[in-house]
């Protein structure tokens, strides 16, 4: 139901990026086949083994994400979207156990069955580890132009609502951020770095009889500049004095 998001998330996976296209279709096809095998009593044991191997592989994938990846990507979509990766790991382990119980329910415990379960688990684990190493080799050595991006490069610490979209960044110093305003071109707004204290200052120009069209303010440390690309004049002032010459 959300296949495109699934593809994008696989493409950003630090483990399976190189195989994202194949795996995206392969996982869904495998799940549908396993679901179909559960319908018929004759193939139900095969379905349990298939589900068991799929869940073991996914559990190993999560373990690799948590312990060996450069970063932890976004979680899955659908009903599990709100789970963290650790919760996913516990969730998967529980269903791996369910799969084993299902296998033993259909086929009574014996040395042969125990060996089959162990071998199936080893195959699933080995397949995921092989995909991991091959994908990393392709991404880092063969360089197939698959690009991965950190899921949360910016974390919000503080925010302030300016109330208008006409502000622009004019500069900063050690204590304040300065904003200009296109609709009030000679008003310089200063905001403390904690975004708690907002002040507006009107800049006075030594001479203003110019045909200004688009006044712009720039702040550099304790100095500010006022200019207009349509007029061959630049004004300079020193903070906290807001008079420019």
C-alpha positions as CSV (number, residue, x, y, z in Angstrom):
1,X,0.0,0.0,0.0
2,X,3.0,2.3,0.5
3,X,5.4,0.6,-2.0
4,X,7.3,3.8,-3.1
5,X,8.2,4.7,0.5
6,X,9.3,1.1,1.0
7,X,11.6,1.4,-2.0
8,X,13.0,4.7,-0.9
9,X,13.7,3.5,2.6
10,X,15.5,0.4,1.3
11,X,17.6,2.7,-1.0
12,X,18.7,4.6,2.1
13,X,19.5,1.5,4.1
14,X,23.1,1.4,5.2
15,X,23.1,-2.4,4.5
16,X,21.1,-3.1,1.4
17,X,21.3,0.0,-0.7
18,X,22.9,-1.8,-3.7
19,X,20.1,-4.4,-3.9
20,X,17.2,-2.1,-3.0
21,X,15.4,-2.5,-6.3
22,X,15.6,-6.3,-6.4
23,X,14.8,-6.7,-2.7
24,X,11.8,-4.4,-2.8
25,X,10.0,-6.6,-5.3
26,X,11.6,-9.8,-4.0
27,X,10.4,-9.5,-0.4
28,X,6.8,-8.8,-1.4
29,X,6.8,-11.6,-3.9
30,X,8.2,-14.0,-1.3
31,X,5.6,-13.0,1.3
32,X,2.8,-13.5,-1.2
33,X,4.1,-16.9,-2.2
34,X,4.5,-18.0,1.5
35,X,1.0,-16.7,2.2
36,X,-0.3,-18.8,-0.7
37,X,1.5,-21.9,0.6
38,X,-0.2,-21.5,3.9
39,X,-3.6,-22.1,2.2
40,X,-3.0,-25.7,1.4
41,X,-2.4,-28.3,4.0
42,X,0.2,-30.2,1.9
43,X,2.4,-27.1,1.6
44,X,1.8,-25.6,5.0
45,X,5.1,-26.9,6.5
46,X,7.1,-25.4,3.6
47,X,5.3,-22.1,4.3
48,X,6.3,-22.2,8.0
49,X,9.9,-22.8,7.0
50,X,9.7,-19.9,4.5
51,X,8.2,-17.6,7.1
52,X,10.8,-18.7,9.6
53,X,13.7,-18.0,7.3
54,X,12.3,-14.6,6.2
55,X,11.8,-13.5,9.8
56,X,15.3,-14.8,10.8
57,X,16.8,-12.8,7.9
58,X,14.9,-9.7,8.9
59,X,16.0,-10.1,12.5
60,X,19.6,-10.4,11.5
61,X,19.1,-7.3,9.3
62,X,17.9,-5.3,12.3
63,X,20.8,-6.6,14.4
64,X,23.3,-5.5,11.8
65,X,21.6,-2.1,11.6
66,X,21.8,-1.6,15.3
67,X,25.4,-2.8,15.7
68,X,27.4,-2.4,12.5
69,X,25.8,0.3,10.3
70,X,27.1,3.8,10.0
71,X,23.7,5.2,10.9
72,X,20.2,4.0,11.7
73,X,17.7,4.8,8.9
74,X,14.0,5.5,9.2
75,X,11.7,2.7,10.4
76,X,9.4,0.6,8.3
77,X,6.0,1.9,7.1
78,X,2.6,0.4,7.9
79,X,1.5,-0.9,11.2
80,X,5.1,-1.1,12.5
81,X,5.9,2.5,11.7
82,X,5.8,3.7,15.3
83,X,8.2,1.0,16.5
84,X,11.9,1.7,17.1
85,X,14.5,-0.7,15.8
86,X,15.0,-2.3,19.2
87,X,11.2,-3.0,19.5
88,X,11.4,-4.4,15.9
89,X,14.1,-6.8,17.1
90,X,12.0,-8.1,20.0
91,X,8.9,-8.2,17.7
92,X,10.8,-10.3,15.1
93,X,12.3,-12.7,17.7
94,X,8.8,-13.4,19.0
95,X,7.6,-14.3,15.6
96,X,10.6,-16.4,14.9
97,X,9.7,-18.4,17.9
98,X,6.1,-18.7,16.7
99,X,7.4,-20.0,13.4
100,X,9.4,-22.7,15.1
101,X,6.4,-23.7,17.2
102,X,4.3,-23.9,14.0
103,X,6.9,-26.2,12.4
104,X,7.0,-28.5,15.5
105,X,3.2,-28.4,15.7
106,X,2.9,-29.8,12.1
107,X,5.9,-32.1,12.4
108,X,6.7,-33.6,15.8
109,X,10.1,-32.8,17.3
110,X,12.9,-35.1,16.2
111,X,16.6,-34.8,15.6
112,X,16.0,-34.5,11.9
113,X,13.5,-31.6,12.4
114,X,15.8,-29.8,14.8
115,X,18.6,-30.1,12.3
116,X,16.4,-28.8,9.5
117,X,15.4,-25.8,11.6
118,X,19.0,-25.0,12.5
119,X,20.2,-25.4,8.8
120,X,17.3,-23.1,7.6
121,X,18.3,-20.5,10.2
122,X,21.9,-20.7,9.2
123,X,21.0,-20.2,5.5
124,X,18.9,-17.2,6.3
125,X,21.6,-15.6,8.5
126,X,24.3,-16.4,5.9
127,X,22.2,-14.9,3.1
128,X,21.7,-11.6,5.0
129,X,25.4,-11.3,6.0
130,X,26.4,-12.0,2.4
131,X,24.0,-9.3,1.1
132,X,25.5,-6.9,3.7
133,X,29.1,-7.4,2.7
134,X,28.4,-7.4,-1.1
135,X,26.2,-4.3,-0.8
136,X,28.9,-2.4,1.1
137,X,31.6,-3.5,-1.5
138,X,29.4,-2.3,-4.4
139,X,28.6,1.1,-2.7
140,X,32.1,1.8,-1.5
141,X,34.3,0.2,-4.1
142,X,32.5,-0.1,-7.4
143,X,30.7,3.2,-6.8
144,X,27.4,2.6,-8.8
145,X,26.2,6.2,-8.0
146,X,23.8,5.0,-5.3
147,X,23.7,7.9,-2.9
148,X,22.6,7.6,0.8
149,X,21.5,10.5,3.0
150,X,21.3,10.8,6.7
151,X,17.6,10.5,7.7
152,X,17.8,13.4,10.3
153,X,20.6,15.8,9.5
154,X,19.0,18.7,11.3
155,X,17.5,18.5,14.8
156,X,15.3,21.4,15.9
157,X,16.4,22.9,19.2
158,X,14.5,26.2,19.3
159,X,11.9,27.9,17.0
160,X,10.3,31.3,16.6
161,X,7.3,32.4,14.5
162,X,8.2,35.6,12.7
163,X,4.6,36.2,11.6
164,X,5.5,37.0,8.0
165,X,7.4,35.5,5.1
166,X,9.2,38.8,4.1
167,X,12.2,38.3,6.4
168,X,15.6,37.4,5.1
169,X,18.9,36.5,6.9
170,X,21.1,39.6,7.2
171,X,23.9,38.2,9.4
172,X,24.9,37.4,12.9
173,X,27.4,38.2,15.6
174,X,28.4,36.4,18.9
175,X,25.1,37.2,20.6
176,X,22.4,37.9,18.0
177,X,20.9,36.9,14.7
178,X,19.9,39.8,12.4
179,X,17.1,39.8,9.9
180,X,16.1,42.2,7.2
181,X,12.6,42.7,5.8
182,X,11.7,43.3,2.2
183,X,8.5,45.1,3.1
184,X,10.2,47.4,5.6
185,X,13.7,47.7,4.0
186,X,15.3,50.0,6.7
187,X,14.1,47.9,9.7
188,X,16.8,45.6,11.1
189,X,15.4,42.9,13.5
190,X,17.8,41.4,16.1
191,X,17.0,38.1,17.9
192,X,19.0,36.6,20.7
193,X,20.5,33.2,20.0
194,X,18.1,31.6,22.5
195,X,15.3,33.1,20.3
196,X,13.7,34.7,23.4
197,X,14.4,38.5,22.9
198,X,13.3,40.2,19.6
199,X,14.0,43.8,18.9
200,X,13.4,46.0,15.9
201,X,15.7,48.9,15.0
202,X,15.2,51.6,12.3
203,X,18.3,52.4,10.3
204,X,18.9,56.1,9.6
205,X,20.8,56.9,6.4
206,X,23.0,60.0,6.2
207,X,21.5,60.7,2.8
208,X,18.4,59.1,1.4
209,X,17.6,61.1,-1.8
210,X,18.4,58.2,-4.0
211,X,16.1,56.2,-6.3
212,X,16.2,53.0,-4.2
213,X,14.3,50.0,-5.5
214,X,15.5,47.0,-3.4
215,X,17.4,48.0,-0.3
216,X,19.3,45.1,1.3
217,X,21.0,45.0,4.7
218,X,24.0,42.8,5.6
219,X,25.6,42.5,9.0
220,X,29.2,41.4,9.5
221,X,30.3,41.1,13.2
222,X,29.8,44.7,14.6
223,X,29.3,46.4,11.3
224,X,26.3,46.6,8.9
225,X,26.0,47.6,5.3
226,X,23.0,49.0,3.4
227,X,23.0,48.9,-0.4
228,X,20.8,48.7,-3.4
229,X,22.1,47.2,-6.7
230,X,20.2,49.8,-8.7
231,X,22.1,52.8,-7.0
232,X,25.9,53.1,-6.9
233,X,26.1,53.8,-3.2
234,X,26.9,51.7,-0.1
235,X,26.2,52.8,3.5
236,X,28.1,51.6,6.5
237,X,27.3,51.7,10.2
238,X,28.6,50.3,13.4
239,X,26.4,48.4,15.9
240,X,24.7,49.1,18.3
241,X,24.5,52.5,16.6
242,X,21.9,52.3,13.8
243,X,23.0,55.3,11.8
244,X,24.7,54.6,8.5
245,X,27.0,56.9,6.5
